[in-house]
Amino acid sequence: MTSDVIKKLNKIYAEALEEVGKGKLYAQRRVELEIKYLGRKGKLNDVFKEMAVLSDSARKEVGVLANKLKSDLKLQLGQAQLQNKKSATTITFDETIPGARPKIGSLHPITQFLERIMAVFSTLGFEIVEDREVETTVYNFDKLNIAFDHPARDMWDTFYIKIKNKKEKIKNKEESSLVLRTHTSPVQIRAMEKRRPPVRLVVPGRVYRHEATDASHETNFYQLEGLVIDRNISVANMIYVLHTVLKQLFGDKVKIRIRPSFFPFVEPGHEVDMSCIICEQKGCSVCSGTGWLEMLGAGMVHPVVLKNMKVDPDKYSGFAFGMGVDRLIMLYHGINDIRLSYSGDLRFLKQF
Ligand code: PHE
């Protein structure tokens, strides 16, 4: 019985040595052989199981042999792999090869430009305010004097998600809904909940619209809202600020003009145009031959909106404006498709 087990062990050992000697022993092969012969379910351990029937002294004898064979085999495997490594072609490290330059990213062109605009406003003493992109219809419309059934809401058509919030119920008993803000104007109201006049603030941020996309329309884009409230603020102050900012951004030659327009939250309302910087007013495709570019919506803050801000319209007045930041960037860099900014295409982004 004992000799049977010993024979078996020796046979397995011989078999294992033969396999070790066959071909080159790469790491992978070494692991395979280790598992096959020395592993928990390996061949040598199988024999251990048969030892249960042996007498104590026989078991001891076989045990000693089995352990010796195991450690021998381990040694053989190690040496064989070492041998193989030595014979392999030596690869030396060439320290003169230039290293792989790490790729350094850059700020997105929109971020870069927003920072420029905000730097200009900061020098004029404006505070920078940010707020939520998911807004209630109460702030996006109602508090901005856009009544529930007023056709002006069509200018900011979007998707509505109904919410039940008793506190923000609006006058005509319609319940408030959540929308992705369609403009940065609701932040005028939000900001004035925590401030008292005089205020000078700008609000950069992403806005969302229900749009069919094309080269000049996107479903999301950036706006920069401005709000100034103080005593004796007039349209003249508004023109001065906007002209100064546009000159700082596009150069001293820039002229502006204002046209009457309608936004429910301002009275009077204006559209502000800038002289075409591409053709210097000779007429080109960017300005459709008019020499003027539509830049922003603006106006004197409506008394109803001032009241919604808990500001007394008899004491204070103010102006507000909203610029399409993407439009400015496109003009500044000569980009002809708004969608490029949101495409994540590195060929585009690497240019900034
Ligand atoms: N919120 C307006 C828009 O999105 C722009 C605007 C802002 C107009 C402030 C007047 C005053 O079109």
CSV table of C-alpha atoms and ligand atoms in Angstrom, one decimal:
chain,number,residue,atom,x,y,z
A,1,MET,CA,0.0,0.0,0.0
A,2,THR,CA,2.7,2.5,1.1
A,3,SER,CA,4.9,1.6,-1.9
A,4,ASP,CA,1.9,2.1,-4.2
A,5,VAL,CA,1.5,5.7,-3.0
A,6,ILE,CA,5.2,6.3,-3.1
A,7,LYS,CA,5.4,5.0,-6.7
A,8,LYS,CA,2.5,7.3,-7.6
A,9,LEU,CA,4.2,10.3,-6.1
A,10,ASN,CA,7.5,9.6,-7.9
A,11,LYS,CA,5.6,9.1,-11.2
A,12,ILE,CA,3.9,12.4,-10.9
A,13,TYR,CA,7.2,14.1,-10.0
A,14,ALA,CA,8.9,12.6,-13.0
A,15,GLU,CA,6.0,13.6,-15.2
A,16,ALA,CA,6.1,17.1,-13.9
A,17,LEU,CA,9.9,17.4,-14.5
A,18,GLU,CA,9.4,16.3,-18.0
A,19,GLU,CA,6.8,19.0,-18.6
A,20,VAL,CA,9.1,21.6,-17.0
A,21,GLY,CA,11.9,20.6,-19.4
A,22,LYS,CA,9.7,20.9,-22.5
A,23,GLY,CA,10.0,24.2,-24.3
A,24,LYS,CA,10.5,27.6,-22.8
A,25,LEU,CA,8.9,28.3,-19.5
A,26,TYR,CA,7.2,31.6,-19.6
A,27,ALA,CA,5.5,33.0,-16.6
A,28,GLN,CA,2.1,32.0,-17.8
A,29,ARG,CA,3.2,28.4,-18.3
A,30,ARG,CA,4.9,28.3,-15.0
A,31,VAL,CA,1.6,29.3,-13.3
A,32,GLU,CA,-0.2,26.6,-15.2
A,33,LEU,CA,2.2,23.9,-14.1
A,34,GLU,CA,2.1,25.1,-10.6
A,35,ILE,CA,-1.7,24.8,-10.5
A,36,LYS,CA,-1.6,21.4,-12.2
A,37,TYR,CA,0.9,19.8,-9.8
A,38,LEU,CA,1.2,21.9,-6.7
A,39,GLY,CA,-2.2,23.6,-6.5
A,40,ARG,CA,-4.9,22.8,-4.0
A,41,LYS,CA,-6.6,20.6,-6.5
A,42,GLY,CA,-3.3,19.6,-8.1
A,43,LYS,CA,-2.0,16.1,-8.8
A,44,LEU,CA,0.3,15.9,-5.7
A,45,ASN,CA,-2.5,16.8,-3.4
A,46,ASP,CA,-4.7,14.2,-5.0
A,47,VAL,CA,-2.3,11.6,-3.7
A,48,PHE,CA,-2.4,13.1,-0.2
A,49,LYS,CA,-6.1,12.1,-0.1
A,50,GLU,CA,-5.1,8.4,-0.5
A,51,MET,CA,-2.9,8.6,2.6
A,52,ALA,CA,-5.9,8.5,4.9
A,53,VAL,CA,-5.9,4.7,4.8
A,54,LEU,CA,-2.2,4.3,5.7
A,55,SER,CA,-0.9,3.6,9.2
A,56,ASP,CA,0.5,6.5,11.2
A,57,SER,CA,4.2,5.7,10.5
A,58,ALA,CA,3.6,5.1,6.8
A,59,ARG,CA,1.7,8.4,6.6
A,60,LYS,CA,4.6,10.2,8.1
A,61,GLU,CA,7.0,8.6,5.6
A,62,VAL,CA,4.9,9.4,2.6
A,63,GLY,CA,4.2,12.9,3.9
A,64,VAL,CA,7.9,13.7,4.2
A,65,LEU,CA,8.5,12.5,0.7
A,66,ALA,CA,5.5,14.4,-0.8
A,67,ASN,CA,6.7,17.6,0.8
A,68,LYS,CA,10.2,17.2,-0.4
A,69,LEU,CA,8.9,16.5,-4.0
A,70,LYS,CA,6.8,19.6,-3.7
A,71,SER,CA,9.5,21.9,-2.7
A,72,ASP,CA,11.9,20.4,-5.3
A,73,LEU,CA,9.4,20.9,-8.0
A,74,LYS,CA,8.9,24.5,-6.9
A,75,LEU,CA,12.7,25.0,-7.2
A,76,GLN,CA,12.8,23.4,-10.6
A,77,LEU,CA,10.0,25.6,-11.9
A,78,GLY,CA,11.7,28.7,-10.6
A,79,GLN,CA,15.1,27.9,-12.1
A,80,ALA,CA,13.6,27.0,-15.4
A,81,GLN,CA,11.8,30.3,-15.7
A,82,LEU,CA,15.0,32.1,-14.6
A,83,GLN,CA,16.9,30.3,-17.3
A,84,ASN,CA,14.4,31.3,-19.9
A,85,LYS,CA,14.6,35.0,-18.8
A,86,LYS,CA,18.4,35.0,-19.2
A,87,SER,CA,18.3,33.6,-22.7
A,88,ALA,CA,15.7,36.2,-23.8
A,89,THR,CA,16.9,39.2,-25.8
A,90,THR,CA,17.9,41.9,-23.5
A,91,ILE,CA,16.0,45.1,-23.9
A,92,THR,CA,17.8,48.2,-22.6
A,93,PHE,CA,16.1,51.5,-21.8
A,94,ASP,CA,17.0,54.3,-24.2
A,95,GLU,CA,16.9,57.4,-22.1
A,96,THR,CA,17.4,59.7,-25.2
A,97,ILE,CA,14.0,58.9,-26.6
A,98,PRO,CA,11.8,62.0,-26.0
A,99,GLY,CA,9.0,61.3,-23.5
A,100,ALA,CA,5.3,61.3,-24.4
A,101,ARG,CA,4.1,64.9,-23.8
A,102,PRO,CA,1.1,64.8,-21.5
A,103,LYS,CA,-2.0,66.3,-23.1
A,104,ILE,CA,-3.0,69.5,-21.4
A,105,GLY,CA,-6.6,70.5,-21.8
A,106,SER,CA,-8.0,74.0,-21.9
A,107,LEU,CA,-11.1,75.8,-20.8
A,108,HIS,CA,-14.0,75.6,-23.2
A,109,PRO,CA,-14.3,78.6,-25.5
A,110,ILE,CA,-17.6,79.6,-23.9
A,111,THR,CA,-16.1,79.5,-20.5
A,112,GLN,CA,-13.1,81.6,-21.7
A,113,PHE,CA,-15.3,84.2,-23.3
A,114,LEU,CA,-17.7,84.3,-20.3
A,115,GLU,CA,-14.6,85.0,-18.1
A,116,ARG,CA,-13.7,87.9,-20.5
A,117,ILE,CA,-17.1,89.4,-20.3
A,118,MET,CA,-17.3,89.1,-16.6
A,119,ALA,CA,-13.9,90.7,-16.2
A,120,VAL,CA,-15.3,93.7,-18.1
A,121,PHE,CA,-18.4,93.9,-15.9
A,122,SER,CA,-16.3,93.4,-12.8
A,123,THR,CA,-14.3,96.6,-13.6
A,124,LEU,CA,-17.6,98.4,-13.8
A,125,GLY,CA,-18.5,97.2,-10.3
A,126,PHE,CA,-20.9,94.5,-11.2
A,127,GLU,CA,-21.5,91.5,-8.9
A,128,ILE,CA,-21.6,88.0,-10.5
A,129,VAL,CA,-24.6,85.9,-9.5
A,130,GLU,CA,-25.5,82.4,-10.5
A,131,ASP,CA,-28.7,80.4,-9.9
A,132,ARG,CA,-30.6,77.3,-10.8
A,133,GLU,CA,-31.2,76.0,-14.3
A,134,VAL,CA,-34.4,74.1,-13.3
A,135,GLU,CA,-36.8,76.8,-12.6
A,136,THR,CA,-40.5,77.1,-11.7
A,137,THR,CA,-42.9,78.8,-14.1
A,138,VAL,CA,-43.6,81.3,-11.4
A,139,TYR,CA,-40.1,82.7,-11.6
A,140,ASN,CA,-39.5,82.0,-15.3
A,141,PHE,CA,-42.7,83.8,-16.2
A,142,ASP,CA,-45.2,85.1,-13.7
A,143,LYS,CA,-42.9,87.1,-11.5
A,144,LEU,CA,-41.5,88.6,-14.7
A,145,ASN,CA,-44.9,90.0,-15.6
A,146,ILE,CA,-45.6,87.3,-18.2
A,147,ALA,CA,-49.2,86.3,-17.4
A,148,PHE,CA,-50.3,82.7,-17.8
A,149,ASP,CA,-52.3,83.4,-20.9
A,150,HIS,CA,-50.2,86.1,-22.4
A,151,PRO,CA,-49.0,85.3,-26.0
A,152,ALA,CA,-45.5,86.5,-25.0
A,153,ARG,CA,-45.0,83.1,-23.4
A,154,ASP,CA,-44.8,81.7,-26.9
A,155,MET,CA,-41.4,83.4,-27.2
A,156,TRP,CA,-40.1,81.1,-24.5
A,157,ASP,CA,-42.0,77.9,-25.4
A,158,THR,CA,-40.7,74.8,-23.6
A,159,PHE,CA,-41.5,71.6,-21.8
A,160,TYR,CA,-43.5,71.8,-18.5
A,161,ILE,CA,-43.4,69.3,-15.6
A,162,LYS,CA,-46.3,69.8,-13.2
A,163,ILE,CA,-45.5,70.3,-9.5
A,164,LYS,CA,-47.9,70.8,-6.7
A,165,ASN,CA,-46.5,73.6,-4.5
A,166,LYS,CA,-49.1,75.5,-2.6
A,167,LYS,CA,-46.7,78.4,-1.8
A,168,GLU,CA,-46.0,79.2,-5.4
A,169,LYS,CA,-49.6,79.1,-6.7
A,170,ILE,CA,-50.1,81.8,-9.3
A,171,LYS,CA,-52.9,84.3,-9.6
A,172,ASN,CA,-55.2,82.5,-12.1
A,173,LYS,CA,-55.1,79.3,-9.9
A,174,GLU,CA,-53.0,77.4,-12.4
A,175,GLU,CA,-50.5,75.3,-10.5
A,176,SER,CA,-46.8,76.0,-10.9
A,177,SER,CA,-44.7,73.8,-13.2
A,178,LEU,CA,-41.0,73.1,-13.5
A,179,VAL,CA,-39.2,74.1,-16.6
A,180,LEU,CA,-35.6,74.3,-17.7
A,181,ARG,CA,-35.2,78.0,-17.6
A,182,THR,CA,-35.7,79.6,-20.9
A,183,HIS,CA,-33.8,82.8,-20.0
A,184,THR,CA,-31.6,84.0,-17.2
A,185,SER,CA,-34.2,86.7,-16.3
A,186,PRO,CA,-35.7,84.7,-13.4
A,187,VAL,CA,-32.4,85.2,-11.5
A,188,GLN,CA,-33.3,89.0,-11.4
A,189,ILE,CA,-36.1,88.0,-9.1
A,190,ARG,CA,-34.1,85.4,-7.2
A,191,ALA,CA,-31.2,87.8,-6.6
A,192,MET,CA,-33.5,90.5,-5.3
A,193,GLU,CA,-34.9,88.2,-2.7
A,194,LYS,CA,-31.6,88.5,-0.9
A,195,ARG,CA,-30.6,92.1,-1.9
A,196,ARG,CA,-31.8,95.6,-1.5
A,197,PRO,CA,-31.0,98.4,-4.0
A,198,PRO,CA,-28.6,99.7,-5.1
A,199,VAL,CA,-27.6,96.6,-7.1
A,200,ARG,CA,-25.4,96.0,-10.1
A,201,LEU,CA,-25.3,92.4,-11.1
A,202,VAL,CA,-24.7,90.1,-14.0
A,203,VAL,CA,-25.9,86.5,-14.3
A,204,PRO,CA,-24.1,84.2,-16.7
A,205,GLY,CA,-25.7,80.8,-17.3
A,206,ARG,CA,-27.2,78.1,-19.5
A,207,VAL,CA,-30.7,78.4,-20.8
A,208,TYR,CA,-32.9,76.0,-22.7
A,209,ARG,CA,-35.4,76.6,-25.6
A,210,HIS,CA,-37.7,74.5,-27.7
A,211,GLU,CA,-36.0,75.0,-31.0
A,212,ALA,CA,-35.4,73.3,-34.3
A,213,THR,CA,-31.6,73.4,-34.4
A,214,ASP,CA,-29.6,74.9,-37.2
A,215,ALA,CA,-26.4,76.9,-37.7
A,216,SER,CA,-27.7,79.7,-35.5
A,217,HIS,CA,-30.2,77.9,-33.1
A,218,GLU,CA,-29.5,75.5,-30.4
A,219,THR,CA,-31.8,73.9,-27.8
A,220,ASN,CA,-29.4,75.1,-25.1
A,221,PHE,CA,-27.1,78.1,-25.1
A,222,TYR,CA,-25.7,80.8,-22.8
A,223,GLN,CA,-27.1,84.1,-21.8
A,224,LEU,CA,-25.7,86.9,-19.7
A,225,GLU,CA,-28.3,88.8,-17.8
A,226,GLY,CA,-27.7,92.2,-16.3
A,227,LEU,CA,-29.6,94.1,-13.7
A,228,VAL,CA,-29.0,97.6,-12.3
A,229,ILE,CA,-31.3,99.2,-9.7
A,230,ASP,CA,-30.7,102.5,-8.0
A,231,ARG,CA,-32.2,105.9,-7.6
A,232,ASN,CA,-32.5,107.9,-10.8
A,233,ILE,CA,-31.4,105.2,-13.2
A,234,SER,CA,-32.3,106.1,-16.8
A,235,VAL,CA,-32.0,104.7,-20.4
A,236,ALA,CA,-28.9,106.9,-20.7
A,237,ASN,CA,-27.1,104.8,-18.0
A,238,MET,CA,-28.2,101.6,-19.8
A,239,ILE,CA,-26.8,102.9,-23.2
A,240,TYR,CA,-23.5,104.0,-21.5
A,241,VAL,CA,-23.0,100.6,-19.8
A,242,LEU,CA,-23.8,98.5,-22.9
A,243,HIS,CA,-21.7,100.7,-25.2
A,244,THR,CA,-18.8,100.6,-22.9
A,245,VAL,CA,-19.0,96.8,-22.6
A,246,LEU,CA,-19.3,96.2,-26.3
A,247,LYS,CA,-16.4,98.5,-27.0
A,248,GLN,CA,-14.2,96.7,-24.5
A,249,LEU,CA,-15.0,93.4,-26.1
A,250,PHE,CA,-14.9,94.3,-29.8
A,251,GLY,CA,-12.9,97.5,-30.0
A,252,ASP,CA,-13.3,101.2,-29.7
A,253,LYS,CA,-14.8,101.6,-33.2
A,254,VAL,CA,-18.0,99.8,-32.2
A,255,LYS,CA,-21.2,101.8,-32.4
A,256,ILE,CA,-24.5,100.9,-31.0
A,257,ARG,CA,-28.1,101.8,-31.7
A,258,ILE,CA,-31.3,100.9,-29.8
A,259,ARG,CA,-34.7,100.1,-31.3
A,260,PRO,CA,-38.0,99.8,-29.5
A,261,SER,CA,-39.0,96.2,-28.7
A,262,PHE,CA,-41.3,94.3,-26.4
A,263,PHE,CA,-40.4,92.2,-23.4
A,264,PRO,CA,-43.1,92.0,-20.7
A,265,PHE,CA,-40.6,92.6,-17.8
A,266,VAL,CA,-39.3,95.9,-19.1
A,267,GLU,CA,-40.9,99.2,-20.0
A,268,PRO,CA,-39.8,100.7,-22.3
A,269,GLY,CA,-38.2,97.7,-24.0
A,270,HIS,CA,-35.3,97.8,-26.4
A,271,GLU,CA,-33.4,95.7,-28.8
A,272,VAL,CA,-29.7,96.8,-29.0
A,273,ASP,CA,-27.7,96.5,-32.2
A,274,MET,CA,-24.0,96.8,-32.7
A,275,SER,CA,-22.3,98.0,-35.9
A,276,CYS,CA,-21.1,95.1,-37.9
A,277,ILE,CA,-17.5,94.4,-37.0
A,278,ILE,CA,-17.0,92.0,-39.9
A,279,CYS,CA,-17.6,94.5,-42.7
A,280,GLU,CA,-17.4,97.7,-40.7
A,281,GLN,CA,-20.9,98.6,-42.0
A,282,LYS,CA,-20.2,98.1,-45.7
A,283,GLY,CA,-22.7,95.3,-45.7
A,284,CYS,CA,-22.0,91.6,-45.6
A,285,SER,CA,-23.7,88.2,-45.2
A,286,VAL,CA,-23.2,88.2,-41.4
A,287,CYS,CA,-25.2,91.5,-41.0
A,288,SER,CA,-27.5,90.6,-44.0
A,289,GLY,CA,-26.2,93.8,-45.7
A,290,THR,CA,-27.7,96.1,-43.0
A,291,GLY,CA,-24.4,97.0,-41.3
A,292,TRP,CA,-26.0,96.2,-37.9
A,293,LEU,CA,-26.0,93.1,-35.8
A,294,GLU,CA,-28.8,92.4,-33.2
A,295,MET,CA,-27.0,91.9,-30.0
A,296,LEU,CA,-29.3,91.9,-27.0
A,297,GLY,CA,-32.6,92.6,-25.4
A,298,ALA,CA,-32.8,95.3,-22.8
A,299,GLY,CA,-35.1,97.9,-21.2
A,300,MET,CA,-36.1,99.7,-18.0
A,301,VAL,CA,-37.3,97.2,-15.3
A,302,HIS,CA,-41.1,97.2,-15.4
A,303,PRO,CA,-42.7,98.7,-12.2
A,304,VAL,CA,-44.7,95.4,-11.7
A,305,VAL,CA,-41.4,93.5,-11.7
A,306,LEU,CA,-39.9,96.0,-9.2
A,307,LYS,CA,-42.9,95.4,-7.0
A,308,ASN,CA,-42.4,91.6,-7.3
A,309,MET,CA,-38.9,92.3,-6.1
A,310,LYS,CA,-40.4,94.3,-3.2
A,311,VAL,CA,-38.7,97.4,-4.5
A,312,ASP,CA,-40.6,100.7,-4.5
A,313,PRO,CA,-41.0,101.8,-8.1
A,314,ASP,CA,-41.6,105.4,-6.9
A,315,LYS,CA,-38.2,105.5,-5.3
A,316,TYR,CA,-36.1,103.3,-7.5
A,317,SER,CA,-35.7,102.5,-11.2
A,318,GLY,CA,-33.4,100.2,-13.1
A,319,PHE,CA,-32.4,98.6,-16.3
A,320,ALA,CA,-32.0,95.0,-17.3
A,321,PHE,CA,-30.5,93.3,-20.3
A,322,GLY,CA,-30.0,89.8,-21.7
A,323,MET,CA,-27.3,89.0,-24.2
A,324,GLY,CA,-26.9,85.8,-26.1
A,325,VAL,CA,-23.3,84.8,-25.3
A,326,ASP,CA,-23.0,82.3,-28.1
A,327,ARG,CA,-23.8,85.0,-30.6
A,328,LEU,CA,-21.0,87.2,-29.2
A,329,ILE,CA,-18.5,84.3,-29.3
A,330,MET,CA,-19.4,83.4,-32.9
A,331,LEU,CA,-18.8,87.0,-34.0
A,332,TYR,CA,-15.6,87.3,-32.0
A,333,HIS,CA,-14.0,84.1,-33.3
A,334,GLY,CA,-15.7,84.0,-36.7
A,335,ILE,CA,-17.5,80.7,-36.0
A,336,ASN,CA,-20.3,80.0,-38.4
A,337,ASP,CA,-22.2,77.3,-36.6
A,338,ILE,CA,-23.5,77.5,-33.0
A,339,ARG,CA,-23.7,73.7,-32.8
A,340,LEU,CA,-19.9,73.4,-32.9
A,341,SER,CA,-19.6,74.8,-29.3
A,342,TYR,CA,-21.7,71.9,-28.0
A,343,SER,CA,-20.3,69.1,-30.2
A,344,GLY,CA,-17.4,68.2,-28.0
A,345,ASP,CA,-15.3,67.8,-31.2
A,346,LEU,CA,-11.7,68.1,-30.3
A,347,ARG,CA,-10.7,69.4,-33.7
A,348,PHE,CA,-12.9,72.5,-32.9
A,349,LEU,CA,-12.0,72.8,-29.2
A,350,LYS,CA,-8.2,72.5,-29.7
A,351,GLN,CA,-8.3,75.9,-31.6
A,352,PHE,CA,-8.9,77.8,-28.4
B,1,PHE,N1,-34.8,87.5,-21.2
B,1,PHE,C1,-34.9,88.0,-22.5
B,1,PHE,C2,-34.7,86.9,-23.6
B,1,PHE,O1,-34.4,85.8,-23.2
B,1,PHE,C3,-33.8,89.1,-22.8
B,1,PHE,C4,-34.0,90.3,-21.9
B,1,PHE,C5,-33.4,90.4,-20.7
B,1,PHE,C6,-34.7,91.4,-22.4
B,1,PHE,C7,-33.6,91.5,-19.9
B,1,PHE,C8,-34.8,92.5,-21.7
B,1,PHE,C9,-34.3,92.6,-20.4
B,1,PHE,O2,-35.0,87.1,-24.7
